[in-house]
C-alpha positions as semicolon CSV with decimal commas, in nm:
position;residue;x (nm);y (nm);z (nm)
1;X;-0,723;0,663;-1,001
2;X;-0,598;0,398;-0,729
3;X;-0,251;0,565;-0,713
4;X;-0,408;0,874;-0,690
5;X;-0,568;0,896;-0,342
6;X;-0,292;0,656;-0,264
7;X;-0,031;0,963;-0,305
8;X;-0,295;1,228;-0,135
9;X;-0,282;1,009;0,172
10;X;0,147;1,035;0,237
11;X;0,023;1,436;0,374
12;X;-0,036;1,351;0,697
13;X;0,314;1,127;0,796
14;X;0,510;1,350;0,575
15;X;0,401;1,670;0,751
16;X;0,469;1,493;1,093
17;X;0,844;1,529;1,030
18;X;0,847;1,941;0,918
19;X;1,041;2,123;1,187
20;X;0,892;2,508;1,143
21;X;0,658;2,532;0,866
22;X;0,252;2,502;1,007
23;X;-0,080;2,528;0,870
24;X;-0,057;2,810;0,585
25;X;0,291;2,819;0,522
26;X;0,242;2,417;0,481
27;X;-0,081;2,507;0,233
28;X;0,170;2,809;0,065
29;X;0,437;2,562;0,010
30;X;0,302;2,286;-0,110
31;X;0,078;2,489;-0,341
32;X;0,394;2,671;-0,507
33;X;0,587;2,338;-0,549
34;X;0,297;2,177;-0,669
35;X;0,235;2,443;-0,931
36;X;0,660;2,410;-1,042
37;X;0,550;2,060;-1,104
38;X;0,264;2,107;-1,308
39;X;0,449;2,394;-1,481
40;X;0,752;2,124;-1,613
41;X;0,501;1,865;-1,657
42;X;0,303;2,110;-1,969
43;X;0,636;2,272;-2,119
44;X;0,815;1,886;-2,108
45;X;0,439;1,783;-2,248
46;X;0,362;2,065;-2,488
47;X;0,749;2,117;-2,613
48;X;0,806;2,408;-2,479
49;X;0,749;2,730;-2,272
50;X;0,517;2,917;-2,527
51;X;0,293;2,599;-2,628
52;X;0,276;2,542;-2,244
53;X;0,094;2,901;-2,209
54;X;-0,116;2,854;-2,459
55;X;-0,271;2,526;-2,326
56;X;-0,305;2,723;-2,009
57;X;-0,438;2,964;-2,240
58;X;-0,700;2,734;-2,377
59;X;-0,863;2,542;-2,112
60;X;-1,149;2,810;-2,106
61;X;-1,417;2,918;-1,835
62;X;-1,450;2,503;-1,732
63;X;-1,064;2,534;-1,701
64;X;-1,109;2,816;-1,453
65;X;-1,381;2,666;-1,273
66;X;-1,161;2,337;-1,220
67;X;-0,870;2,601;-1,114
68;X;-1,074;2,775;-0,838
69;X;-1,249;2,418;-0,709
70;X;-0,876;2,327;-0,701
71;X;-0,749;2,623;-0,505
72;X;-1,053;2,582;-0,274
73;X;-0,944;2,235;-0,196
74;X;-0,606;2,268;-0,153
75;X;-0,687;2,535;0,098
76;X;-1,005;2,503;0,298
77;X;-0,858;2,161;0,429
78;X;-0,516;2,324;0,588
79;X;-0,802;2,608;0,754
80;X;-1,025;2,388;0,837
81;X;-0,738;2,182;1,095
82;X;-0,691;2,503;1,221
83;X;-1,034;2,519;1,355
84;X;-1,144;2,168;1,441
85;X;-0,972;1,792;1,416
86;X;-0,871;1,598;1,155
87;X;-1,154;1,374;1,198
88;X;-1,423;1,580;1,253
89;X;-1,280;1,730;0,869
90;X;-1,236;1,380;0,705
91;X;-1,611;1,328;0,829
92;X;-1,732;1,658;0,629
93;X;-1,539;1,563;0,368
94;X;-1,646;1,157;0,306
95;X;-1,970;1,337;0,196
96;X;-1,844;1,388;-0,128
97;X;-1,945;1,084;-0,342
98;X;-2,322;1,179;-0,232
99;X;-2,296;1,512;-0,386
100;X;-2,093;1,373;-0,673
101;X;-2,356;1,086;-0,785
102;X;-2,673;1,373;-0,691
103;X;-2,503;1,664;-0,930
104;X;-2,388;1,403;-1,206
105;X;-2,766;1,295;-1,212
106;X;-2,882;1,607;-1,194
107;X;-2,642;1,808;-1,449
108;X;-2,480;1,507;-1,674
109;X;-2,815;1,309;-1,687
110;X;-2,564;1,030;-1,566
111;X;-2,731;0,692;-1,493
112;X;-2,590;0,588;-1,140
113;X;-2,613;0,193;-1,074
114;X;-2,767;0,089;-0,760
115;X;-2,470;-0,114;-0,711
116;X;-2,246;0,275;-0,664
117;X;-2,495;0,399;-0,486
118;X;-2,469;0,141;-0,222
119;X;-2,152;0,140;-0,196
120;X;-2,141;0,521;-0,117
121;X;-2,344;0,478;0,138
122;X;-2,127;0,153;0,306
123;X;-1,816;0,419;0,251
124;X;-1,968;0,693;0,424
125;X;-2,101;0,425;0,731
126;X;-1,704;0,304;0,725
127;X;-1,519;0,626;0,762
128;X;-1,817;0,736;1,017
129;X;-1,713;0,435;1,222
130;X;-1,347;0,490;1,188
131;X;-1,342;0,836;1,344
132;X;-1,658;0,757;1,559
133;X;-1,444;0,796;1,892
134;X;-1,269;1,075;1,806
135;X;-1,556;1,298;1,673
136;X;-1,597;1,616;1,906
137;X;-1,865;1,815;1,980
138;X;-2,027;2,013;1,746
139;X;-1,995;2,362;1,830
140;X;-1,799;2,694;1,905
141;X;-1,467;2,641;1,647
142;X;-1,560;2,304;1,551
143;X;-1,893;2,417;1,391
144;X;-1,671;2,674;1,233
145;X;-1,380;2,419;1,103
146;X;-1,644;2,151;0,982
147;X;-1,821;2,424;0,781
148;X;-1,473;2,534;0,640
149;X;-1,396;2,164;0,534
150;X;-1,733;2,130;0,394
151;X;-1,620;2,324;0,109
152;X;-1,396;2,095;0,011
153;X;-1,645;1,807;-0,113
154;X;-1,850;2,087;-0,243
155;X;-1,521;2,175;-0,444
156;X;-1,469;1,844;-0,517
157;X;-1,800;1,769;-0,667
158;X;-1,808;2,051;-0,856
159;X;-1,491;1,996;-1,024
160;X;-1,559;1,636;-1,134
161;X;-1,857;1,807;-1,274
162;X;-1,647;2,085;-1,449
163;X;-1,381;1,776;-1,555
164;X;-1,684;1,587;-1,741
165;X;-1,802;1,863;-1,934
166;X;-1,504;1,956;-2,084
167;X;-1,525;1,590;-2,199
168;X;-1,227;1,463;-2,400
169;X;-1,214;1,812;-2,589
170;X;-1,038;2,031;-2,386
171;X;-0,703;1,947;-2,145
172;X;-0,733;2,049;-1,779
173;X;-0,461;1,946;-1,667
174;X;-0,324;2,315;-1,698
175;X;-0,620;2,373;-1,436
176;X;-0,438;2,178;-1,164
177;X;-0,131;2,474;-1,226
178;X;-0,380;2,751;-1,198
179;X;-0,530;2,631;-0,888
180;X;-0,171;2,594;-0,712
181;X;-0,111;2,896;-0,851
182;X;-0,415;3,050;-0,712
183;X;-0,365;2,899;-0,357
184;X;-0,012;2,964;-0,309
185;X;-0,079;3,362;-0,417
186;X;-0,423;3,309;-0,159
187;X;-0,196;3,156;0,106
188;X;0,111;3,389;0,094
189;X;0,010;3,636;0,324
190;X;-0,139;3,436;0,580
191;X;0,189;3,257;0,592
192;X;0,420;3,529;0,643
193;X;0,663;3,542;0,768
194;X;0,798;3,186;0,626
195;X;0,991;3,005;0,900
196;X;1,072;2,679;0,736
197;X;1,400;2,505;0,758
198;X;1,591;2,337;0,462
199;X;1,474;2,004;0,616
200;X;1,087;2,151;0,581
201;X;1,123;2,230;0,204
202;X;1,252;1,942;0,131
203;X;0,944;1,789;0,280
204;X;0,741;2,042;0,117
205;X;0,879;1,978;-0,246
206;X;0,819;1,627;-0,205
207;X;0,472;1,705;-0,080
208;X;0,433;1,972;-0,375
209;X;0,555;1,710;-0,686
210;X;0,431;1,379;-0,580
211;X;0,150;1,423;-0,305
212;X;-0,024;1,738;-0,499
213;X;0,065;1,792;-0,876
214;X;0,125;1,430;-0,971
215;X;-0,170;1,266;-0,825
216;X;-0,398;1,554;-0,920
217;X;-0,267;1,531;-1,279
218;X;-0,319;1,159;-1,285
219;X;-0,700;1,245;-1,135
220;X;-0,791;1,428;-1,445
221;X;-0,678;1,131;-1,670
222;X;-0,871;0,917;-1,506
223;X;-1,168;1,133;-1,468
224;X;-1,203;1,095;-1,879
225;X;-1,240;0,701;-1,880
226;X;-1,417;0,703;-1,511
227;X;-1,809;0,811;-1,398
228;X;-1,798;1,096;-1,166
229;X;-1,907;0,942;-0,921
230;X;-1,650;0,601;-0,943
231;X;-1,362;0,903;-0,909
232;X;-1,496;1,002;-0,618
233;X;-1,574;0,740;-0,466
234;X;-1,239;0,611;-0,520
235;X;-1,033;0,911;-0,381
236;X;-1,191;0,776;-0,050
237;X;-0,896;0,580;-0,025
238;X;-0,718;0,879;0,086
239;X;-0,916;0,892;0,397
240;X;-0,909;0,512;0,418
241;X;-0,490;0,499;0,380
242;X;-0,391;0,825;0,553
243;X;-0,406;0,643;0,915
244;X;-0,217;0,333;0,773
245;X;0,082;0,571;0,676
246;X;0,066;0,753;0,972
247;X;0,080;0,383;1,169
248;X;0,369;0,286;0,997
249;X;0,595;0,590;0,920
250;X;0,501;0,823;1,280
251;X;0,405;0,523;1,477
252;X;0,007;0,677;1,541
253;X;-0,153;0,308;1,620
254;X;-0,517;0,302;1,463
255;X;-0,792;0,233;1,694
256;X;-1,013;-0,045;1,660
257;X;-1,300;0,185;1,527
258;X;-1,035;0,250;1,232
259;X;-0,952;-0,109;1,141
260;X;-1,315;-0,191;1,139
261;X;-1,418;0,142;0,942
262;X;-1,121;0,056;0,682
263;X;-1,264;-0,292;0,617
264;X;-1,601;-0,121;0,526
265;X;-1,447;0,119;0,325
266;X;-1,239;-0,134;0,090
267;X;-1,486;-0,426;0,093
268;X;-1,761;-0,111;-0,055
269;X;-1,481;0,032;-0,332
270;X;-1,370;-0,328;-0,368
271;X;-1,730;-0,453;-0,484
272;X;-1,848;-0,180;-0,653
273;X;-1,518;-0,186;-0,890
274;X;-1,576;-0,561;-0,927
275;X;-1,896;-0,534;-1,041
276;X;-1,828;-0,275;-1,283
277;X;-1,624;-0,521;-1,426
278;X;-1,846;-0,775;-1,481
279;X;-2,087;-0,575;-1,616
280;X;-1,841;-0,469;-1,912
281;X;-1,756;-0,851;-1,969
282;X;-2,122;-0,931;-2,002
283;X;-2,173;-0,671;-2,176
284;X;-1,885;-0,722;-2,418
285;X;-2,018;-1,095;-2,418
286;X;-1,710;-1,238;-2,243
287;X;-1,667;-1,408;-1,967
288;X;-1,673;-1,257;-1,634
């Protein structure tokens, strides 16, 4: 689940580089690529072409629930930069843990340790602080981005949701490939005509396989040995590592506010994973 959010956060210096392709085509893109990867992943996994359709076949109305929350993910975050600033979106979308923990409670039964909830608050106070300077003004097309991006925790929650019902039962991995599929089909027309270069697909396909299909893929592994909540908490580190990257690879120098904010962040996922692990020692009656 570490290498996870670690892969989501490459987007932002990756796309700094594209020469053409922009905000849908981007989405369009890196949706289609993303679903090629999936697509090899099940028939290499399954043994074939026909297998691969049936596990696609099989993941059921939780499978198409995760493929929609995917497809509204992978899309309302491109819109949303259309509308307002990356910040003012990361903000909206650090609210996802909260909803997380409050519909695992409320729809697993799932007993959240104060120790989790505390730390999804200190996460929430460290990525406020981060993008504290940057923030704009609510109002006229930022109102309208933030609510955009606020489907995208909403999405988020509800598909961890979705993930944990299924339980170990049913596979949904093949969801990931329906939701590419489903944004790249959403995203097609707003992206015509496609202008990118052979320099931009190259980006794309590398944003498509390893910043998209893999890490999602590698999310719904995790999400079967991992609370809800600990997932999403976790994929924080997107948010947390996306500045980093974009320090070191486009030379974007983080503000204080974001070196202080990142501290928070890590020292909250840091403490909560450490304690988790000393509650299964003492529970398993080892040492911690």
């Amino acid at each position: 689940m570490i290498i996870a959010p670690t892969l989501w956060s490459i987007a932002g210096v990756l796309t700094r580089h594209l020469e053409a392709a922009r905000s849908f085509e981007v989405t369009f893109w890196r949706s289609f690529f993303s679903a090629l990867f999936v697509a090899g992943a099940l028939v290499l996994q399954q043994g074939g072409v026909r297998s691969a359709l049936k596990t696609v076949r099989a993941v059921g109305p939780l499978g198409v629930v995760s493929g929609l929350m995917w497809c509204a993910m992978f899309t309302s975050f491109m819109i949303a930069l259309t509308k307002t600033t990356v910040a003012n979106t990361l903000i909206v979308m650090s609210v996802s843990p909260l909803l997380t923990a409050f519909l695992a409670w409320l729809l697993l039964k799932t007993d959240i340790p104060r120790r989790t909830w505390l730390a999804i608050v200190a996460a929430f106070g460290g990525i406020l602080w981060m993008f504290v300077r940057s923030i704009n003004d609510v109002g006229g097309q930022h109102l309208i981005g933030m609510l955009i991006a606020s489907a995208v925790p909403v999405a988020a929650a509800v598909n961890l949701i979705a993930i944990k019902r299924a339980g170990h039962g049913v596979d949904l991995i093949p969801a990931v490939f329906l939701g590419s599929v489903f944004a790249a089909i959403l995203m097609l027309p707003l992206a015509w005509p496609l202008q990118a270069s052979l320099h931009d697909l190259a980006i794309l396909a590398t944003l498509g396989f390893f910043q998209l299909g893999f890490p999602c893929m590698l999310m719904v592994r995790a999400a079967r040995h991992l609370s809800a909540p600990e997932v999403s908490l976790l994929a924080l580190l997107e948010v947390l590592l996306g500045p980093l990257w974009a320090w070191l690879g486009a030379g974007e120098v983080p503000a204080q506010e974001t070196l202080i904010g990142g501290a928070v962040v890590m020292t909250a996922l840091i403490s909560n994973e450490l304690a988790a692990m000393r509650g299964a020692s003492l529970r398993r009656g080892t040492p911690a």
